[in-house]
Tab-separated table of C-alpha atoms in Angstrom:
chain	number	residue	atom	x	y	z
A	1299	MET	CA	5.012	-67.495	69.473
A	1300	THR	CA	6.131	-66.154	66.103
A	1301	GLN	CA	5.115	-69.039	63.840
A	1302	LYS	CA	2.835	-72.082	63.718
A	1303	PRO	CA	1.168	-74.276	61.060
A	1304	THR	CA	-2.087	-72.950	59.632
A	1305	GLY	CA	-5.137	-74.073	61.618
A	1306	TRP	CA	-3.259	-75.279	64.703
A	1307	ASN	CA	-4.009	-73.953	68.186
A	1308	ASP	CA	-1.600	-71.579	69.871
A	1309	PRO	CA	0.946	-73.510	71.940
A	1310	VAL	CA	0.524	-73.617	75.707
A	1311	VAL	CA	3.833	-73.102	77.504
A	1312	ASP	CA	4.215	-74.349	81.080
A	1313	ILE	CA	7.440	-72.784	82.323
A	1314	ALA	CA	7.359	-74.603	85.659
A	1315	ALA	CA	6.926	-78.029	84.050
A	1316	ARG	CA	9.141	-77.087	81.093
A	1317	THR	CA	6.591	-78.337	78.579
A	1318	VAL	CA	5.038	-77.010	75.396
A	1319	THR	CA	1.645	-78.334	74.282
A	1320	ILE	CA	0.117	-77.653	70.887
A	1321	VAL	CA	-3.165	-79.155	69.674
A	1322	SER	CA	-3.618	-80.091	66.030
A	1323	PRO	CA	-6.777	-79.433	64.010
A	1324	VAL	CA	-9.433	-82.147	63.818
A	1325	THR	CA	-9.640	-82.001	60.016
A	1326	PHE	CA	-7.111	-80.990	57.382
A	1327	GLY	CA	-7.168	-79.584	53.887
A	1328	GLU	CA	-10.014	-77.161	54.613
A	1329	ASP	CA	-9.780	-73.496	53.692
A	1330	ILE	CA	-10.011	-71.054	56.595
A	1331	GLU	CA	-9.950	-67.286	56.775
A	1332	GLY	CA	-7.060	-65.776	58.686
A	1333	GLU	CA	-7.012	-62.641	60.815
A	1334	ASP	CA	-5.806	-60.683	57.801
A	1335	GLY	CA	-8.800	-61.810	55.744
A	1336	GLU	CA	-6.714	-64.073	53.527
A	1337	THR	CA	-7.882	-67.635	52.873
A	1338	THR	CA	-5.383	-70.374	53.679
A	1339	THR	CA	-5.471	-74.167	53.919
A	1340	VAL	CA	-5.210	-76.102	57.192
A	1341	GLU	CA	-1.806	-77.799	57.259
A	1342	THR	CA	-0.969	-81.314	58.442
A	1343	SER	CA	2.523	-80.289	59.539
A	1344	GLY	CA	4.776	-77.310	60.052
A	1345	THR	CA	7.131	-75.543	62.405
A	1346	VAL	CA	6.284	-73.833	65.687
A	1347	VAL	CA	8.700	-71.041	66.578
A	1348	LEU	CA	8.775	-69.729	70.136
A	1349	THR	CA	10.689	-66.664	71.264
A	1350	GLY	CA	11.385	-65.842	74.900
A	1351	TYR	CA	13.374	-63.309	76.891
A	1352	SER	CA	15.635	-63.680	79.876
A	1353	SER	CA	15.373	-61.447	82.940
A	1354	ASP	CA	17.945	-59.105	81.430
A	1355	GLY	CA	16.074	-58.842	78.133
A	1356	VAL	CA	18.162	-61.195	76.002
A	1357	ALA	CA	16.036	-62.930	73.358
A	1358	ALA	CA	16.219	-66.649	72.629
A	1359	SER	CA	14.161	-68.711	70.216
A	1360	ALA	CA	13.458	-72.383	69.631
A	1361	SER	CA	11.685	-74.248	66.863
A	1362	LEU	CA	9.630	-77.425	67.022
A	1363	PHE	CA	8.432	-79.467	64.044
A	1364	VAL	CA	4.897	-80.818	64.506
A	1365	SER	CA	3.051	-83.220	62.256
A	1366	VAL	CA	0.054	-85.510	62.159
A	1367	THR	CA	1.323	-88.553	60.312
A	1368	SER	CA	1.499	-92.318	60.495
A	1369	THR	CA	4.498	-94.546	61.136
A	1370	VAL	CA	5.699	-97.189	58.694
A	1371	ASP	CA	7.571	-100.081	60.315
A	1372	LEU	CA	10.167	-101.521	57.943
A	1373	GLU	CA	10.078	-105.207	58.756
A	1374	GLY	CA	12.917	-107.697	58.721
A	1375	PRO	CA	16.696	-107.322	58.859
A	1376	ALA	CA	18.261	-105.777	55.757
A	1377	ASN	CA	21.145	-103.609	54.621
A	1378	CYS	CA	18.894	-101.475	52.403
A	1379	TYR	CA	15.334	-100.242	52.912
A	1380	LEU	CA	13.204	-98.828	50.081
A	1381	VAL	CA	10.729	-96.188	51.284
A	1382	ASN	CA	8.127	-94.704	48.953
A	1383	LYS	CA	5.332	-93.123	50.991
A	1384	PRO	CA	5.484	-89.311	51.390
A	1385	ALA	CA	5.355	-87.428	54.685
A	1386	LYS	CA	5.695	-90.517	56.862
A	1387	ASN	CA	7.682	-91.514	59.903
A	1388	TYR	CA	9.751	-94.650	59.304
A	1389	ARG	CA	11.272	-97.130	61.744
A	1390	PHE	CA	13.582	-100.127	61.503
A	1391	ASP	CA	15.484	-102.277	64.003
A	1392	VAL	CA	19.137	-101.262	64.484
A	1393	ARG	CA	20.014	-103.997	66.978
A	1394	HIS	CA	20.649	-106.552	64.218
A	1395	THR	CA	23.208	-106.445	61.410
A	1396	GLY	CA	23.015	-107.858	57.898
A	1397	ASN	CA	20.802	-110.934	57.870
A	1398	GLY	CA	20.068	-110.541	61.571
A	1399	ALA	CA	22.464	-113.220	62.819
A	1400	SER	CA	24.615	-110.741	64.772
A	1401	THR	CA	23.404	-108.209	67.319
A	1402	ILE	CA	24.722	-104.803	68.366
A	1403	GLU	CA	23.795	-102.255	71.025
A	1404	PRO	CA	24.072	-98.784	69.468
A	1405	ALA	CA	24.411	-95.743	71.687
A	1406	SER	CA	23.508	-93.257	68.959
A	1407	LEU	CA	22.546	-92.852	65.307
A	1408	ALA	CA	23.650	-90.339	62.694
A	1409	VAL	CA	23.352	-89.648	58.989
A	1410	VAL	CA	26.692	-90.674	57.452
A	1411	TRP	CA	25.725	-89.057	54.159
A	1412	GLN	CA	22.625	-88.117	52.237
A	1413	SER	CA	22.173	-86.984	48.656
A	1414	LYS	CA	19.908	-84.088	49.590
A	1415	SER	CA	20.234	-81.819	52.603
A	1416	GLY	CA	17.309	-82.475	54.945
A	1417	LEU	CA	16.202	-85.706	53.262
A	1418	ILE	CA	16.365	-87.620	56.574
A	1419	GLU	CA	14.692	-85.558	59.297
A	1420	TYR	CA	14.291	-86.053	63.052
A	1421	LEU	CA	16.487	-89.146	63.213
A	1422	ARG	CA	16.594	-90.687	66.688
A	1423	LEU	CA	17.259	-93.959	68.477
A	1424	THR	CA	14.136	-95.196	70.264
A	1425	ASP	CA	14.075	-96.966	73.605
A	1426	ASP	CA	13.205	-100.256	71.875
A	1427	GLY	CA	16.253	-100.132	69.588
A	1428	LYS	CA	14.699	-98.684	66.451
A	1429	ALA	CA	15.886	-95.982	64.100
A	1430	SER	CA	13.057	-93.468	63.755
A	1431	PHE	CA	13.095	-90.780	61.065
A	1432	TYR	CA	10.804	-88.690	58.887
A	1433	ILE	CA	10.866	-88.155	55.109
A	1434	ASP	CA	8.712	-85.385	53.689
A	1435	ALA	CA	6.778	-85.136	50.448
A	1436	ASP	CA	8.256	-83.785	47.231
A	1437	GLU	CA	8.316	-79.981	47.195
A	1438	ASP	CA	6.403	-79.809	43.901
A	1439	ASP	CA	4.053	-82.778	44.329
A	1440	ASP	CA	2.838	-83.726	47.803
A	1441	THR	CA	1.588	-87.108	46.527
A	1442	ARG	CA	5.190	-88.231	45.923
A	1443	ILE	CA	7.991	-88.832	48.388
A	1444	ALA	CA	11.022	-86.552	48.474
A	1445	GLN	CA	13.513	-88.679	46.549
A	1446	GLY	CA	17.120	-89.396	47.434
A	1447	ASN	CA	19.558	-91.778	49.089
A	1448	ALA	CA	21.050	-91.797	52.560
A	1449	LEU	CA	23.293	-93.885	54.769
A	1450	ILE	CA	22.352	-94.115	58.460
A	1451	GLY	CA	25.074	-95.233	60.861
A	1452	ALA	CA	24.866	-96.801	64.325
A	1453	TYR	CA	27.621	-95.826	66.787
A	1454	ASP	CA	28.808	-97.092	70.147
A	1455	ALA	CA	29.419	-94.909	73.207
A	1456	SER	CA	32.939	-94.111	71.939
A	1457	ASP	CA	31.534	-92.915	68.601
A	1458	ASN	CA	32.830	-95.928	66.684
A	1459	LEU	CA	30.710	-96.946	63.700
A	1460	LEU	CA	29.111	-100.344	64.343
A	1461	TRP	CA	26.946	-100.788	61.243
A	1462	SER	CA	25.110	-98.807	58.597
A	1463	TRP	CA	21.936	-99.032	56.521
A	1464	HIS	CA	21.076	-97.627	53.107
A	1465	VAL	CA	17.747	-95.771	52.924
A	1466	TRP	CA	16.507	-95.494	49.333
A	1467	ALA	CA	13.665	-92.962	49.049
A	1468	ALA	CA	12.057	-93.262	45.627
A	1469	ASP	CA	8.703	-92.845	43.926
A	1470	TYR	CA	8.861	-96.501	42.959
A	1471	ASP	CA	7.034	-99.617	44.125
A	1472	PRO	CA	8.459	-102.967	42.977
A	1473	GLU	CA	5.230	-104.617	44.146
A	1474	ALA	CA	3.151	-102.608	41.644
A	1475	ALA	CA	1.911	-104.168	38.408
A	1476	ASP	CA	4.676	-102.521	36.368
A	1477	GLY	CA	7.303	-102.620	39.115
A	1478	THR	CA	9.348	-105.519	37.755
A	1479	VAL	CA	10.480	-107.088	34.482
A	1480	VAL	CA	11.399	-110.673	33.637
A	1481	PHE	CA	14.824	-111.218	32.086
A	1482	ASN	CA	16.111	-114.694	31.212
A	1483	GLY	CA	13.426	-116.136	33.436
A	1484	GLN	CA	14.398	-113.989	36.433
A	1485	GLU	CA	12.196	-111.262	37.894
A	1486	MET	CA	14.083	-108.001	38.389
A	1487	MET	CA	13.332	-104.439	39.426
A	1488	THR	CA	12.826	-101.948	36.614
A	1489	ARG	CA	15.677	-99.772	37.834
A	1490	ASN	CA	19.092	-99.842	39.460
A	1491	LEU	CA	19.423	-99.977	43.224
A	1492	GLY	CA	19.303	-96.391	44.480
A	1493	ALA	CA	17.985	-95.028	41.172
A	1494	LEU	CA	15.418	-92.225	41.241
A	1495	ASP	CA	14.268	-92.767	37.645
A	1496	ASN	CA	14.438	-95.333	34.834
A	1497	ASP	CA	14.313	-93.150	31.739
A	1498	ASN	CA	16.827	-91.960	29.145
A	1499	SER	CA	14.839	-89.180	27.468
A	1500	THR	CA	16.897	-86.329	28.986
A	1501	THR	CA	20.340	-86.003	30.535
A	1502	ASP	CA	18.773	-85.249	33.940
A	1503	ARG	CA	16.711	-88.431	33.801
A	1504	ILE	CA	19.698	-90.451	32.633
A	1505	LEU	CA	21.647	-89.181	35.644
A	1506	ALA	CA	18.784	-90.026	38.025
A	1507	SER	CA	18.688	-93.554	36.562
A	1508	TYR	CA	22.274	-94.413	37.504
A	1509	GLY	CA	21.578	-95.189	41.157
A	1510	THR	CA	24.274	-95.720	43.764
A	1511	TYR	CA	27.786	-97.087	43.269
A	1512	TYR	CA	29.440	-99.961	45.132
A	1513	GLN	CA	33.020	-100.993	45.882
A	1514	TRP	CA	33.827	-104.702	45.803
A	1515	GLY	CA	33.375	-106.367	49.154
A	1516	ARG	CA	31.267	-103.545	50.608
A	1517	LYS	CA	27.569	-103.339	51.339
A	1518	GLU	CA	27.612	-99.546	51.787
A	1519	PRO	CA	26.565	-97.532	48.742
A	1520	PHE	CA	28.509	-94.574	47.423
A	1521	ILE	CA	26.777	-91.622	45.829
A	1522	GLY	CA	26.730	-91.538	42.023
A	1523	PRO	CA	28.280	-88.943	39.700
A	1524	ASN	CA	27.316	-85.284	39.420
A	1525	THR	CA	26.792	-85.488	35.649
A	1526	TYR	CA	25.276	-88.046	33.309
A	1527	SER	CA	28.645	-88.165	31.512
A	1528	ALA	CA	30.050	-90.099	34.454
A	1529	GLY	CA	33.539	-90.557	33.046
A	1530	SER	CA	34.197	-86.810	32.939
A	1531	GLY	CA	32.607	-85.783	36.228
A	1532	SER	CA	33.076	-86.246	39.952
A	1533	SER	CA	30.886	-87.534	42.759
A	1534	ALA	CA	27.623	-85.738	43.425
A	1535	THR	CA	27.359	-83.552	46.512
A	1536	MET	CA	26.736	-85.304	49.824
A	1537	TYR	CA	25.508	-83.879	53.127
A	1538	ASN	CA	25.525	-84.951	56.754
A	1539	GLY	CA	22.566	-84.772	59.111
A	1540	SER	CA	23.223	-81.104	59.888
A	1541	GLY	CA	23.389	-80.027	56.260
A	1542	GLY	CA	27.191	-79.830	56.116
A	1543	ARG	CA	29.142	-81.150	53.150
A	1544	VAL	CA	30.571	-84.668	53.248
A	1545	THR	CA	33.558	-85.580	51.087
A	1546	LEU	CA	35.098	-88.907	50.149
A	1547	GLU	CA	38.607	-89.737	51.280
A	1548	THR	CA	40.866	-92.156	49.442
A	1549	VAL	CA	43.668	-94.355	50.766
A	1550	ALA	CA	46.568	-95.925	48.907
A	1551	ALA	CA	46.202	-99.590	48.032
A	1552	SER	CA	48.309	-101.957	50.104
A	1553	ALA	CA	48.262	-105.473	51.448
A	1554	GLU	CA	46.184	-104.153	54.361
A	1555	THR	CA	43.802	-101.760	52.596
A	1556	GLY	CA	43.203	-103.946	49.559
A	1557	THR	CA	41.141	-106.492	51.437
A	1558	ALA	CA	37.462	-107.054	52.054
A	1559	ALA	CA	38.098	-106.971	55.803
A	1560	TYR	CA	39.492	-103.431	55.567
A	1561	ALA	CA	36.687	-102.300	53.277
A	1562	LEU	CA	34.088	-103.569	55.701
């Protein structure tokens, strides 16, 4: 073992059973003294790195993320889910599309795009047909969620996209006392869909307030611009689930492509 979270037990490796067991601390947030005499804080999550050697001396390593966290079940069928709790595991049903009237049987899930590399972590399809994924806390404030937008896709066994869902991670709760406004008698959110802010005091905050873009006839969001002066910029950077860059492709308008059926 070359790395583990502070305060966690050393992993127990059973080569015959091909298992690795690591026990978490009972309490977290306490300061402990390490072997080097330095004081550190017991961590709720982290990465375990194991290094082994083959019979001919070739080294190989593997990493395992471990965490003590709770799971938030996102109830009801929807095309977009707002998540706002940091360092949580989230789940939603991927066997139903749109309003839930139609059903699908996905063979796999993948991040189509995300606005921040590593925003959606440990995405998997559970045995009961749920998308399960983890979103960490903000790097500078562990009381806030790491903000961003992502599109999760469900695929069949031939890798054809069946449906997709927008995950909107924001430090925003529309159920809070100041989470909505009333306009012309209608209650509305205080920000655009996909927005990570609702302020115009700086250019960075203006940019974060734009939210996601939409093409007519489509439920899928597109990432916003890379500058607050949207007319003179291009799309912001997008990433796939492995951290690689994702780019938009355009097609010429025609009788076939200029339809809602093609867009969907």
